[in-house]
PDB file of C-alpha atoms in Angstrom:
ATOM      1  CA  ASN A  20      -0.113  -0.031  -0.012  1.00  0.00           C
ATOM      2  CA  PHE A  21       1.204   3.303  -1.202  1.00  0.00           C
ATOM      3  CA  SER A  22      -0.173   5.060   1.291  1.00  0.00           C
ATOM      4  CA  ILE A  23       1.753   3.555   4.149  1.00  0.00           C
ATOM      5  CA  LEU A  24       4.723   3.655   2.752  1.00  0.00           C
ATOM      6  CA  LEU A  25       4.844   7.263   2.610  1.00  0.00           C
ATOM      7  CA  PHE A  26       3.836   7.798   5.926  1.00  0.00           C
ATOM      8  CA  ALA A  27       6.503   5.883   6.848  1.00  0.00           C
ATOM      9  CA  ILE A  28       8.952   8.529   4.922  1.00  0.00           C
ATOM     10  CA  GLN A  29       7.117  11.052   6.873  1.00  0.00           C
ATOM     11  CA  GLU A  30       7.738   9.350  10.289  1.00  0.00           C
ATOM     12  CA  ILE A  31      11.750   8.818   9.157  1.00  0.00           C
ATOM     13  CA  LEU A  32      12.575  12.359   8.260  1.00  0.00           C
ATOM     14  CA  ASP A  33      10.376  13.520  11.530  1.00  0.00           C
ATOM     15  CA  LEU A  34      12.600  11.426  13.681  1.00  0.00           C
ATOM     16  CA  LYS A  35      16.051  12.542  11.495  1.00  0.00           C
ATOM     17  CA  ASN A  36      14.977  15.958  11.741  1.00  0.00           C
ATOM     18  CA  LEU A  37      14.397  15.681  15.598  1.00  0.00           C
ATOM     19  CA  GLY A  38      18.198  14.167  16.103  1.00  0.00           C
ATOM     20  CA  VAL A  39      17.445  10.198  16.485  1.00  0.00           C
ATOM     21  CA  LYS A  40      20.223   8.328  14.945  1.00  0.00           C
ATOM     22  CA  ALA A  41      18.805   4.941  15.274  1.00  0.00           C
ATOM     23  CA  ILE A  42      15.265   2.958  15.164  1.00  0.00           C
ATOM     24  CA  MET A  43      14.747  -0.333  16.215  1.00  0.00           C
ATOM     25  CA  LEU A  44      12.092  -2.478  13.988  1.00  0.00           C
ATOM     26  CA  ALA A  45      10.021  -4.555  17.343  1.00  0.00           C
ATOM     27  CA  GLY A  46       7.177  -5.081  19.944  1.00  0.00           C
ATOM     28  CA  GLY A  47       3.750  -5.933  19.752  1.00  0.00           C
ATOM     29  CA  GLY A  48       3.970  -7.401  16.090  1.00  0.00           C
ATOM     30  CA  GLU A  49       6.150  -9.214  14.335  1.00  0.00           C
ATOM     31  CA  PRO A  50       8.113  -6.883  12.018  1.00  0.00           C
ATOM     32  CA  THR A  51       9.584  -8.831   8.566  1.00  0.00           C
ATOM     33  CA  ILE A  52       4.680  -8.992   8.191  1.00  0.00           C
ATOM     34  CA  HIS A  53       4.680  -5.881   6.988  1.00  0.00           C
ATOM     35  CA  PRO A  54       4.339  -6.107   2.751  1.00  0.00           C
ATOM     36  CA  LYS A  55       6.782  -2.919   3.118  1.00  0.00           C
ATOM     37  CA  ILE A  56       9.524  -3.808   5.701  1.00  0.00           C
ATOM     38  CA  LYS A  57      11.926  -4.216   2.908  1.00  0.00           C
ATOM     39  CA  GLU A  58      11.716  -0.413   1.137  1.00  0.00           C
ATOM     40  CA  ILE A  59      10.967   1.254   4.787  1.00  0.00           C
ATOM     41  CA  ILE A  60      14.070  -0.284   5.993  1.00  0.00           C
ATOM     42  CA  GLU A  61      15.953   0.555   3.038  1.00  0.00           C
ATOM     43  CA  LEU A  62      14.196   4.614   3.776  1.00  0.00           C
ATOM     44  CA  ILE A  63      15.535   4.373   6.805  1.00  0.00           C
ATOM     45  CA  LEU A  64      18.645   3.117   5.603  1.00  0.00           C
ATOM     46  CA  ARG A  65      18.644   5.903   3.408  1.00  0.00           C
ATOM     47  CA  ASN A  66      18.928   8.899   5.942  1.00  0.00           C
ATOM     48  CA  GLN A  67      22.036   7.308   7.234  1.00  0.00           C
ATOM     49  CA  LEU A  68      19.733   5.459  10.289  1.00  0.00           C
ATOM     50  CA  GLU A  69      21.157   2.930  12.445  1.00  0.00           C
ATOM     51  CA  VAL A  70      18.708   0.161  11.829  1.00  0.00           C
ATOM     52  CA  GLY A  71      18.260  -2.772  14.491  1.00  0.00           C
ATOM     53  CA  MET A  72      15.479  -5.399  14.724  1.00  0.00           C
ATOM     54  CA  ILE A  73      13.873  -8.136  16.583  1.00  0.00           C
ATOM     55  CA  THR A  74      12.573 -10.669  14.821  1.00  0.00           C
ATOM     56  CA  ASN A  75      10.875 -14.501  15.186  1.00  0.00           C
ATOM     57  CA  GLY A  76      13.150 -14.660  11.663  1.00  0.00           C
ATOM     58  CA  ALA A  77      10.550 -16.757  10.054  1.00  0.00           C
ATOM     59  CA  LYS A  78       9.784 -13.923   7.191  1.00  0.00           C
ATOM     60  CA  ILE A  79      14.154 -13.721   6.977  1.00  0.00           C
ATOM     61  CA  ASP A  80      16.094 -15.745   3.533  1.00  0.00           C
ATOM     62  CA  LEU A  81      18.745 -14.541   1.223  1.00  0.00           C
ATOM     63  CA  SER A  82      16.801 -12.473  -0.674  1.00  0.00           C
ATOM     64  CA  TRP A  83      17.444 -10.216   2.766  1.00  0.00           C
ATOM     65  CA  ILE A  84      21.262 -10.226   1.307  1.00  0.00           C
ATOM     66  CA  ASP A  85      21.264  -6.521   0.125  1.00  0.00           C
ATOM     67  CA  LEU A  86      19.878  -4.219   3.234  1.00  0.00           C
ATOM     68  CA  LEU A  87      22.002  -6.882   5.277  1.00  0.00           C
ATOM     69  CA  LYS A  88      25.771  -5.657   4.030  1.00  0.00           C
ATOM     70  CA  ASP A  89      24.428  -1.452   5.099  1.00  0.00           C
ATOM     71  CA  LYS A  90      27.022  -0.860   7.839  1.00  0.00           C
ATOM     72  CA  ASN A  91      23.477   0.782   9.144  1.00  0.00           C
ATOM     73  CA  PHE A  92      21.850  -2.301   9.412  1.00  0.00           C
ATOM     74  CA  LYS A  93      23.690  -2.679  12.671  1.00  0.00           C
ATOM     75  CA  TRP A  94      21.531  -5.872  14.150  1.00  0.00           C
ATOM     76  CA  ILE A  95      19.244  -8.407  14.176  1.00  0.00           C
ATOM     77  CA  ARG A  96      18.058 -10.992  16.958  1.00  0.00           C
ATOM     78  CA  VAL A  97      15.905 -13.602  16.257  1.00  0.00           C
ATOM     79  CA  SER A  98      13.507 -14.878  19.241  1.00  0.00           C
ATOM     80  CA  LEU A  99      14.753 -19.043  18.525  1.00  0.00           C
ATOM     81  CA  ASP A 100      13.330 -19.276  22.582  1.00  0.00           C
ATOM     82  CA  ALA A 101      14.615 -23.665  21.448  1.00  0.00           C
ATOM     83  CA  GLY A 102      17.223 -25.328  21.377  1.00  0.00           C
ATOM     84  CA  GLU A 103      15.587 -27.696  18.945  1.00  0.00           C
ATOM     85  CA  ASN A 104      12.182 -27.987  16.603  1.00  0.00           C
ATOM     86  CA  LYS A 105       9.891 -29.482  19.011  1.00  0.00           C
ATOM     87  CA  THR A 106      10.339 -26.804  22.225  1.00  0.00           C
ATOM     88  CA  TRP A 107      10.529 -24.368  19.260  1.00  0.00           C
ATOM     89  CA  LYS A 108       6.853 -24.587  17.961  1.00  0.00           C
ATOM     90  CA  LYS A 109       5.436 -25.197  21.696  1.00  0.00           C
ATOM     91  CA  ILE A 110       7.112 -21.680  21.928  1.00  0.00           C
ATOM     92  CA  HIS A 111       6.057 -20.221  19.097  1.00  0.00           C
ATOM     93  CA  ARG A 112       3.319 -21.780  17.465  1.00  0.00           C
ATOM     94  CA  PRO A 113       4.243 -21.329  13.696  1.00  0.00           C
ATOM     95  CA  LEU A 114       1.242 -20.793  11.206  1.00  0.00           C
ATOM     96  CA  SER A 115       3.332 -21.319   8.836  1.00  0.00           C
ATOM     97  CA  GLY A 116       5.712 -24.312   7.002  1.00  0.00           C
ATOM     98  CA  ASN A 117       8.869 -22.490   8.746  1.00  0.00           C
ATOM     99  CA  ASN A 118      10.451 -24.346  11.163  1.00  0.00           C
ATOM    100  CA  PHE A 119      13.852 -24.027  14.042  1.00  0.00           C
ATOM    101  CA  LYS A 120      16.067 -25.997  11.593  1.00  0.00           C
ATOM    102  CA  LYS A 121      14.912 -23.252   8.427  1.00  0.00           C
ATOM    103  CA  ILE A 122      15.349 -20.103  10.650  1.00  0.00           C
ATOM    104  CA  VAL A 123      18.915 -21.952  12.232  1.00  0.00           C
ATOM    105  CA  SER A 124      19.833 -22.669   8.235  1.00  0.00           C
ATOM    106  CA  ILE A 125      19.086 -19.186   6.814  1.00  0.00           C
ATOM    107  CA  VAL A 126      21.077 -17.532   9.754  1.00  0.00           C
ATOM    108  CA  LYS A 127      24.602 -19.825   8.720  1.00  0.00           C
ATOM    109  CA  ASN A 128      23.859 -18.996   5.021  1.00  0.00           C
ATOM    110  CA  LEU A 129      23.500 -15.284   5.604  1.00  0.00           C
ATOM    111  CA  LYS A 130      26.470 -15.376   8.071  1.00  0.00           C
ATOM    112  CA  SER A 131      28.574 -17.232   5.633  1.00  0.00           C
ATOM    113  CA  ASN A 132      28.608 -14.513   2.791  1.00  0.00           C
ATOM    114  CA  ASN A 133      31.496 -12.237   4.442  1.00  0.00           C
ATOM    115  CA  GLN A 134      29.785  -9.044   3.429  1.00  0.00           C
ATOM    116  CA  ILE A 135      26.950  -8.962   5.206  1.00  0.00           C
ATOM    117  CA  LYS A 136      27.881  -5.943   8.009  1.00  0.00           C
ATOM    118  CA  THR A 137      24.729  -6.796  10.002  1.00  0.00           C
ATOM    119  CA  LYS A 138      25.561  -9.258  13.247  1.00  0.00           C
ATOM    120  CA  ILE A 139      22.745 -11.552  13.622  1.00  0.00           C
ATOM    121  CA  GLY A 140      22.188 -12.687  17.218  1.00  0.00           C
ATOM    122  CA  ALA A 141      19.714 -14.934  18.959  1.00  0.00           C
ATOM    123  CA  SER A 142      17.089 -14.945  22.073  1.00  0.00           C
ATOM    124  CA  PHE A 143      16.147 -17.089  24.468  1.00  0.00           C
ATOM    125  CA  VAL A 144      13.561 -16.397  27.202  1.00  0.00           C
ATOM    126  CA  ILE A 145      13.512 -18.740  29.688  1.00  0.00           C
ATOM    127  CA  ASN A 146       9.700 -20.609  30.705  1.00  0.00           C
ATOM    128  CA  ASN A 147       9.045 -24.488  31.785  1.00  0.00           C
ATOM    129  CA  LEU A 148       8.659 -25.022  28.250  1.00  0.00           C
ATOM    130  CA  ASN A 149      11.988 -24.441  26.972  1.00  0.00           C
ATOM    131  CA  ARG A 150      14.270 -23.988  30.691  1.00  0.00           C
ATOM    132  CA  LYS A 151      16.267 -27.094  29.544  1.00  0.00           C
ATOM    133  CA  LYS A 152      17.661 -26.877  26.648  1.00  0.00           C
ATOM    134  CA  ILE A 153      19.868 -24.106  27.669  1.00  0.00           C
ATOM    135  CA  ILE A 154      23.030 -25.975  26.050  1.00  0.00           C
ATOM    136  CA  SER A 155      21.437 -27.237  22.964  1.00  0.00           C
ATOM    137  CA  PHE A 156      19.864 -23.272  21.970  1.00  0.00           C
ATOM    138  CA  THR A 157      23.905 -22.468  23.125  1.00  0.00           C
ATOM    139  CA  GLU A 158      25.908 -25.296  20.841  1.00  0.00           C
ATOM    140  CA  ILE A 159      23.143 -24.763  17.672  1.00  0.00           C
ATOM    141  CA  CYS A 160      24.398 -21.298  18.363  1.00  0.00           C
ATOM    142  CA  LYS A 161      27.719 -21.369  17.669  1.00  0.00           C
ATOM    143  CA  LYS A 162      27.681 -24.267  15.614  1.00  0.00           C
ATOM    144  CA  ASN A 163      25.871 -22.270  12.663  1.00  0.00           C
ATOM    145  CA  LYS A 164      27.409 -19.011  13.930  1.00  0.00           C
ATOM    146  CA  PHE A 165      25.093 -16.391  15.438  1.00  0.00           C
ATOM    147  CA  ASP A 166      27.081 -13.388  16.319  1.00  0.00           C
ATOM    148  CA  ASP A 167      26.361 -13.497  20.102  1.00  0.00           C
ATOM    149  CA  VAL A 168      22.923 -14.811  22.266  1.00  0.00           C
ATOM    150  CA  ARG A 169      21.111 -13.461  24.699  1.00  0.00           C
ATOM    151  CA  ILE A 170      19.115 -15.896  27.716  1.00  0.00           C
ATOM    152  CA  SER A 171      16.339 -14.156  30.185  1.00  0.00           C
ATOM    153  CA  PHE A 172      13.725 -14.831  32.176  1.00  0.00           C
ATOM    154  CA  THR A 173      10.078 -13.815  31.786  1.00  0.00           C
ATOM    155  CA  TYR A 174       8.659 -13.363  35.613  1.00  0.00           C
ATOM    156  CA  GLN A 175       5.394 -14.043  35.643  1.00  0.00           C
ATOM    157  CA  ILE A 176       3.644 -14.372  39.687  1.00  0.00           C
ATOM    158  CA  LYS A 177       2.175 -17.624  39.238  1.00  0.00           C
ATOM    159  CA  LYS A 178       4.715 -19.119  37.904  1.00  0.00           C
ATOM    160  CA  GLU A 179       7.300 -17.519  40.501  1.00  0.00           C
ATOM    161  CA  LYS A 180       7.291 -21.071  42.427  1.00  0.00           C
ATOM    162  CA  LEU A 181       9.383 -22.328  38.116  1.00  0.00           C
ATOM    163  CA  TYR A 182      11.680 -20.489  39.279  1.00  0.00           C
ATOM    164  CA  LYS A 183      12.033 -20.348  42.380  1.00  0.00           C
ATOM    165  CA  LYS A 184      11.977 -24.269  42.348  1.00  0.00           C
ATOM    166  CA  ASN A 185      14.809 -24.593  39.035  1.00  0.00           C
ATOM    167  CA  LYS A 186      16.902 -21.672  39.871  1.00  0.00           C
ATOM    168  CA  GLU A 187      20.059 -23.809  40.847  1.00  0.00           C
ATOM    169  CA  ARG A 188      20.216 -26.164  38.042  1.00  0.00           C
ATOM    170  CA  ILE A 189      19.259 -23.443  35.546  1.00  0.00           C
ATOM    171  CA  THR A 190      22.240 -21.048  37.361  1.00  0.00           C
ATOM    172  CA  GLN A 191      24.536 -24.438  36.388  1.00  0.00           C
ATOM    173  CA  LEU A 192      22.742 -24.635  33.010  1.00  0.00           C
ATOM    174  CA  LEU A 193      23.472 -20.700  32.233  1.00  0.00           C
ATOM    175  CA  ASN A 194      27.367 -20.898  33.377  1.00  0.00           C
ATOM    176  CA  LYS A 195      27.432 -24.273  31.441  1.00  0.00           C
ATOM    177  CA  ALA A 196      26.603 -22.044  28.340  1.00  0.00           C
ATOM    178  CA  LYS A 197      29.673 -19.489  28.832  1.00  0.00           C
ATOM    179  CA  ARG A 198      32.281 -22.248  28.506  1.00  0.00           C
TER     180      ARG A 198
END
């Protein structure tokens, strides 16, 4: 839709005129499902603003290579939250044919291109479904050339017992994952 693109152009120019140096695309939904996401990122980059993006990775493919060559596309963080496909499916409940292995494979293929400037990392939010998969997550990220990983907790009052009961074991897994 052309009107959406015009709105994005005006917003980007307004932000630049206010002195904004970088834009992070994330939150409230998946940024890559926007039909004009690549054009919007190109506009941001053309206006000399830095870009970072948090994504589930399902729509990232080799067609993103040219964007990822730009030095101002600083980073992408892929929300994997798993160490294998079975857990990934339980957590993300994908609607399409995407799967954990496909997303990890795309990242590996992108990172094998030496012209890519963008850092590609992965995130893992610890919950009851994935808490035993921390090690496999970090091993897969190392093996497949992710630049960094971010492991964090979600805190929910109703789930407080989960964290208190498993805190020591999760801490052991995190320490092992650092090696």
